[in-house]
Coordinates of C-alpha atoms in Angstrom, one line a residue:
M23 CA -6.6 13.7 26.4
M24 CA -7.5 16.5 23.8
L25 CA -8.4 15.6 20.3
S26 CA -6.7 17.3 17.5
S27 CA -9.1 19.0 15.3
F28 CA -7.6 18.2 12.2
I29 CA -5.3 15.7 10.8
F30 CA -2.7 15.7 7.8
F31 CA -2.6 12.7 5.6
P32 CA -0.1 12.6 3.2
L33 CA -0.8 9.6 0.8
F34 CA 2.0 8.2 -1.5
I35 CA 0.4 5.5 -3.4
V36 CA -0.8 4.9 -6.5
K37 CA -3.8 3.5 -8.6
T38 CA -4.5 -0.2 -8.3
V39 CA -4.1 -0.9 -11.6
A40 CA -2.0 1.7 -14.0
G41 CA -3.6 2.6 -17.4
G42 CA -1.9 1.8 -20.4
L43 CA 0.2 3.4 -23.0
P44 CA -1.9 6.0 -24.7
N45 CA -2.1 4.0 -28.0
S46 CA -1.9 0.6 -26.1
T47 CA -4.8 -2.0 -26.8
G48 CA -6.0 -5.2 -25.1
C49 CA -4.9 -6.7 -21.7
L50 CA -2.2 -5.3 -19.3
C51 CA 1.5 -6.8 -20.0
T52 CA 2.1 -9.8 -17.0
Y53 CA 5.0 -12.0 -16.1
G54 CA 5.2 -14.8 -18.7
D55 CA 4.2 -12.3 -21.6
P56 CA 6.2 -11.1 -24.4
C57 CA 6.0 -7.9 -23.3
W58 CA 7.2 -8.3 -20.0
P59 CA 10.6 -6.3 -19.4
T60 CA 13.8 -7.8 -19.4
A61 CA 16.2 -8.3 -16.5
D62 CA 18.4 -5.1 -18.1
Q63 CA 15.1 -3.2 -17.9
F64 CA 14.4 -4.0 -14.5
A65 CA 18.2 -3.2 -13.7
E66 CA 17.7 0.5 -15.3
L67 CA 14.6 0.8 -13.1
E68 CA 16.6 -0.4 -10.0
L69 CA 19.2 2.3 -10.7
Q70 CA 16.2 5.0 -10.6
V71 CA 14.8 3.9 -7.1
S72 CA 16.5 4.0 -3.4
Q73 CA 16.2 0.5 -2.7
P74 CA 17.0 -2.9 -4.6
L75 CA 14.1 -4.2 -5.8
V76 CA 11.8 -7.1 -3.9
Y77 CA 11.1 -10.5 -5.3
P78 CA 8.0 -11.3 -3.2
I79 CA 7.1 -14.9 -2.6
P80 CA 4.0 -16.6 -0.7
T81 CA 3.5 -16.5 3.1
A82 CA 4.3 -20.3 3.6
S83 CA 7.1 -20.6 1.1
P84 CA 10.0 -20.9 3.6
C85 CA 8.2 -24.3 4.6
Y86 CA 9.0 -25.9 1.1
P87 CA 10.1 -27.9 -0.6
V88 CA 8.8 -30.2 2.0
G89 CA 11.6 -32.0 3.9
H90 CA 14.3 -29.3 3.0
P91 CA 12.5 -26.2 3.8
S92 CA 13.9 -22.9 2.0
G93 CA 13.5 -20.7 5.2
N94 CA 12.2 -20.5 8.6
C95 CA 9.2 -22.3 8.7
S96 CA 8.7 -22.5 12.7
E97 CA 8.6 -18.4 12.0
V98 CA 6.1 -19.0 9.5
I99 CA 3.9 -21.4 11.9
L100 CA 4.3 -19.1 14.8
N101 CA 3.2 -15.9 13.1
W102 CA 0.8 -17.1 10.6
T103 CA -2.2 -15.1 12.1
N104 CA 0.1 -12.2 13.3
G105 CA -1.2 -9.1 11.0
N106 CA 2.0 -7.1 11.6
W107 CA 4.6 -9.6 10.8
R108 CA 2.4 -10.8 7.8
S109 CA 2.6 -6.5 6.5
S110 CA 6.2 -6.9 7.0
L111 CA 6.7 -9.4 4.1
P112 CA 6.0 -7.9 0.7
G113 CA 4.3 -11.2 -0.6
S114 CA 2.1 -11.8 2.4
M115 CA -1.6 -10.7 2.5
E116 CA -3.7 -10.4 5.5
E117 CA -6.0 -13.0 4.2
S118 CA -4.1 -15.7 2.9
L119 CA -6.9 -16.9 0.4
W120 CA -5.7 -13.9 -1.8
E121 CA -2.2 -15.2 -2.5
S122 CA -4.0 -18.1 -4.4
Y123 CA -5.2 -17.9 -7.7
M124 CA -7.9 -20.0 -9.5
F125 CA -7.7 -20.6 -13.0
N126 CA -10.6 -20.7 -15.4
N127 CA -11.0 -24.4 -15.4
G128 CA -11.1 -24.3 -11.6
T129 CA -7.8 -25.6 -10.6
I130 CA -5.6 -23.5 -7.8
S131 CA -2.0 -22.3 -7.9
G132 CA -1.4 -21.4 -4.2
C133 CA 1.4 -22.4 -1.4
Y134 CA -0.3 -23.6 1.6
L135 CA 0.9 -23.8 5.2
D136 CA -0.5 -27.6 5.8
T137 CA 2.8 -28.9 3.6
T138 CA 0.9 -32.4 4.3
L139 CA -1.4 -31.8 1.3
G140 CA 1.1 -33.3 -1.0
I141 CA 0.7 -29.8 -3.1
P142 CA 3.8 -28.0 -4.4
C143 CA 4.0 -24.6 -3.7
E144 CA 3.5 -21.7 -6.2
Q145 CA 3.9 -18.0 -6.8
G146 CA -0.1 -18.0 -7.1
N147 CA -1.6 -14.6 -7.1
V148 CA 1.4 -13.0 -5.4
P149 CA 3.3 -10.2 -7.8
V150 CA 6.8 -11.2 -9.0
I151 CA 8.8 -8.5 -8.8
G152 CA 8.5 -4.8 -7.1
V153 CA 9.9 -1.4 -5.6
D154 CA 10.3 -1.1 -2.2
A155 CA 9.3 2.5 -2.0
R156 CA 10.5 5.0 0.7
T157 CA 10.3 8.1 -1.1
P158 CA 7.4 9.6 -3.4
G159 CA 10.0 9.6 -6.1
D160 CA 10.6 5.9 -5.6
I161 CA 6.6 5.8 -6.5
Q162 CA 6.9 7.8 -9.2
A163 CA 9.7 6.0 -10.9
A164 CA 7.7 2.8 -10.5
V165 CA 4.5 4.1 -11.9
K166 CA 6.1 5.5 -15.2
F167 CA 8.2 2.2 -15.8
A168 CA 4.7 0.5 -15.3
L169 CA 3.5 2.9 -17.8
Q170 CA 6.2 2.2 -20.4
Y171 CA 5.7 -1.4 -20.4
N172 CA 2.1 -1.4 -20.2
L173 CA 2.2 -3.6 -17.0
K174 CA -0.2 -4.5 -14.3
L175 CA 0.6 -2.7 -11.6
V176 CA -0.7 -3.2 -7.5
T177 CA 0.3 -1.7 -4.4
K178 CA 0.7 -2.7 -1.2
N179 CA 1.1 -1.6 2.5
T180 CA -0.1 -3.9 4.9
G181 CA -2.2 -6.1 2.4
H182 CA -5.6 -5.7 4.5
D183 CA -7.6 -5.3 1.2
F184 CA -10.3 -7.3 1.8
L185 CA -11.0 -7.7 -1.8
G186 CA -7.9 -8.7 -2.6
R187 CA -6.3 -5.9 -4.5
S188 CA -3.0 -5.8 -3.1
A189 CA -2.5 -9.0 -5.1
K190 CA -2.6 -9.6 -8.7
R191 CA -0.9 -12.5 -10.7
G192 CA 2.3 -11.8 -12.7
A193 CA 1.8 -8.1 -11.4
F194 CA 4.5 -5.4 -10.7
L195 CA 4.2 -4.2 -7.0
V196 CA 4.8 -0.9 -5.6
W197 CA 5.2 -1.8 -1.7
T198 CA 4.9 1.3 0.4
H199 CA 5.3 -0.4 3.8
N200 CA 8.5 1.3 4.8
M201 CA 7.4 4.8 4.1
K202 CA 7.1 5.4 8.0
N203 CA 7.7 9.0 8.5
I204 CA 5.8 10.8 11.2
T205 CA 5.6 14.4 12.0
Y206 CA 3.5 16.8 14.4
N207 CA 3.1 20.4 13.5
P208 CA 1.0 22.5 15.8
S209 CA 0.3 25.4 13.2
F210 CA 0.6 23.4 9.7
V211 CA -0.5 25.4 6.9
P212 CA -2.4 23.6 3.7
K213 CA -0.3 24.7 0.8
G214 CA -2.1 27.8 -1.0
A215 CA -4.2 28.5 2.2
P216 CA -4.1 31.8 3.9
T217 CA -1.2 31.6 6.3
N218 CA -3.7 32.6 9.1
G219 CA -5.6 29.2 8.8
T220 CA -3.6 27.0 10.7
Y221 CA -4.3 23.5 12.0
E222 CA -2.7 21.1 14.6
G223 CA -1.9 18.5 11.8
L224 CA -0.2 14.9 11.9
T225 CA 1.6 14.1 8.7
I226 CA 1.3 10.2 8.0
A227 CA 3.5 8.6 5.5
A228 CA 2.1 5.5 3.4
G229 CA 3.5 2.7 5.0
V230 CA 2.4 3.9 8.9
Q231 CA 0.1 1.5 10.6
W232 CA -2.3 2.5 13.6
Y233 CA -0.1 1.4 16.0
E234 CA 2.6 3.8 15.0
A235 CA 0.0 6.8 14.5
Y236 CA -1.6 6.5 17.7
A237 CA 1.8 6.3 19.5
A238 CA 2.8 9.4 17.7
A239 CA -0.3 11.0 18.4
N240 CA 0.1 10.1 22.0
D241 CA 3.4 11.3 22.3
S242 CA 2.4 14.8 21.0
G243 CA -0.3 14.9 23.7
R244 CA -3.3 14.3 21.1
S245 CA -5.8 11.7 19.9
L246 CA -6.6 10.6 16.3
V247 CA -9.8 9.4 14.8
G248 CA -8.8 6.3 13.4
G249 CA -9.1 2.7 12.4
L250 CA -9.2 -0.1 14.8
S251 CA -7.8 -3.7 14.5
S252 CA -5.8 -6.3 16.1
G253 CA -2.2 -5.0 17.0
G254 CA -2.9 -1.8 15.0
S255 CA -1.7 -3.7 11.9
V256 CA -4.3 -1.7 9.4
G257 CA -2.4 1.2 7.5
A258 CA -3.7 4.4 8.7
A259 CA -3.0 6.5 5.2
G260 CA -4.4 4.3 2.5
G261 CA -7.5 2.6 2.1
W262 CA -9.1 3.5 5.4
L263 CA -9.3 7.0 5.0
Q264 CA -10.1 6.6 1.0
G265 CA -13.2 4.4 2.3
G266 CA -14.4 7.2 4.6
G267 CA -12.6 6.8 7.4
H268 CA -15.1 5.4 9.9
S269 CA -14.6 5.3 13.7
A270 CA -16.6 3.5 16.1
A271 CA -15.6 5.2 19.3
L272 CA -14.8 8.9 17.9
S273 CA -16.6 9.3 14.9
P274 CA -20.1 10.0 16.5
S275 CA -18.4 12.9 18.3
Y276 CA -15.4 14.3 15.6
G277 CA -16.6 13.2 12.3
L278 CA -15.1 10.5 9.8
G279 CA -11.4 10.5 9.0
V280 CA -12.3 12.0 6.0
D281 CA -13.7 15.3 7.9
N282 CA -10.5 15.5 9.6
A283 CA -8.0 15.5 6.9
V284 CA -6.9 18.9 5.7
E285 CA -4.5 18.3 2.8
I286 CA -3.2 14.6 0.9
T287 CA 0.1 14.2 -1.1
V288 CA -0.6 11.9 -3.8
V289 CA 1.2 10.1 -6.7
T290 CA -1.3 9.8 -9.3
S291 CA -1.5 6.9 -11.8
T292 CA 0.2 9.1 -14.7
G293 CA 3.1 9.3 -12.0
E294 CA 2.6 13.0 -11.0
H295 CA 3.4 14.1 -7.2
L296 CA 0.6 16.3 -6.4
T297 CA -0.3 17.9 -2.8
V298 CA -4.4 18.2 -2.7
N299 CA -6.7 20.3 -0.8
N300 CA -9.2 22.7 -0.5
Y301 CA -7.1 25.4 -2.5
Q302 CA -5.3 23.3 -4.9
Y303 CA -6.8 20.2 -6.9
P304 CA -9.9 20.2 -4.7
D305 CA -11.6 18.2 -6.8
L306 CA -9.1 15.4 -6.5
F307 CA -8.9 16.0 -2.6
W308 CA -12.7 15.6 -2.5
A309 CA -12.5 12.3 -4.3
L310 CA -9.8 11.0 -2.6
R311 CA -11.9 11.4 0.8
G312 CA -13.9 8.4 0.2
G313 CA -14.0 7.4 -3.2
G314 CA -12.2 4.0 -2.7
G315 CA -9.0 2.5 -1.8
G316 CA -6.4 3.3 -4.7
T317 CA -9.1 4.5 -7.1
Y318 CA -7.6 7.7 -7.6
G319 CA -4.2 7.6 -6.3

């Protein structure tokens, strides 16, 4: 199988923590603070996005209350270590420890699979409400809403961030997991580039996971410089690329993921929707290719 020389990654994701209002001071607003938006204000946001708002819960929450489970606890037990199943839930992180929150006094708020511990299920570190993004416009609306109310904002595709940045206690969530569009273009031209500068490009939306990206590339008779994970559950267009994009199998021959990216579409922390490459916004294009997940957009 021939390897496609260049890969085109659009990233519809936002900065991990939104900046505050221009004149704001102090901490970002979280659930329970007087500054937290009202139900009516969230209802106004819901009218601006394509899907109903989501209310994330910890992964083990369906197993509680003990004796009268609120959901399918058998499904939770069966899939507890299944990365693809976890990624399909807005409140579930790949590493369950990031769903728990430790207070300064050492006490922990969380929700444990082992119900025999006798500890009540609590929200812990899981965001309380969010946007199920399907388009860049959904993300723009979410970011602008977070800026308007100075909210602590986190983004999640699959929840594989090993530093736990897909979860924050009392935060507002942008969930990109359902942005699954993939297209192959054998003569892709980056915006602003000479028309004769074409590449074989695979366009990958923010919610695409590696098992989906590899299948699409295979269907097009191509291969990808990509990541490796159990079941291919890691996101293909997020932190992997922004962290450099190492492939143990293909990087020695074809370079890192960032070497194969020719254009990125990004929503910034100010709510702008930009297309960046070597011909427009080249500084941001450079920064996104290795500057760290969620750092610049």
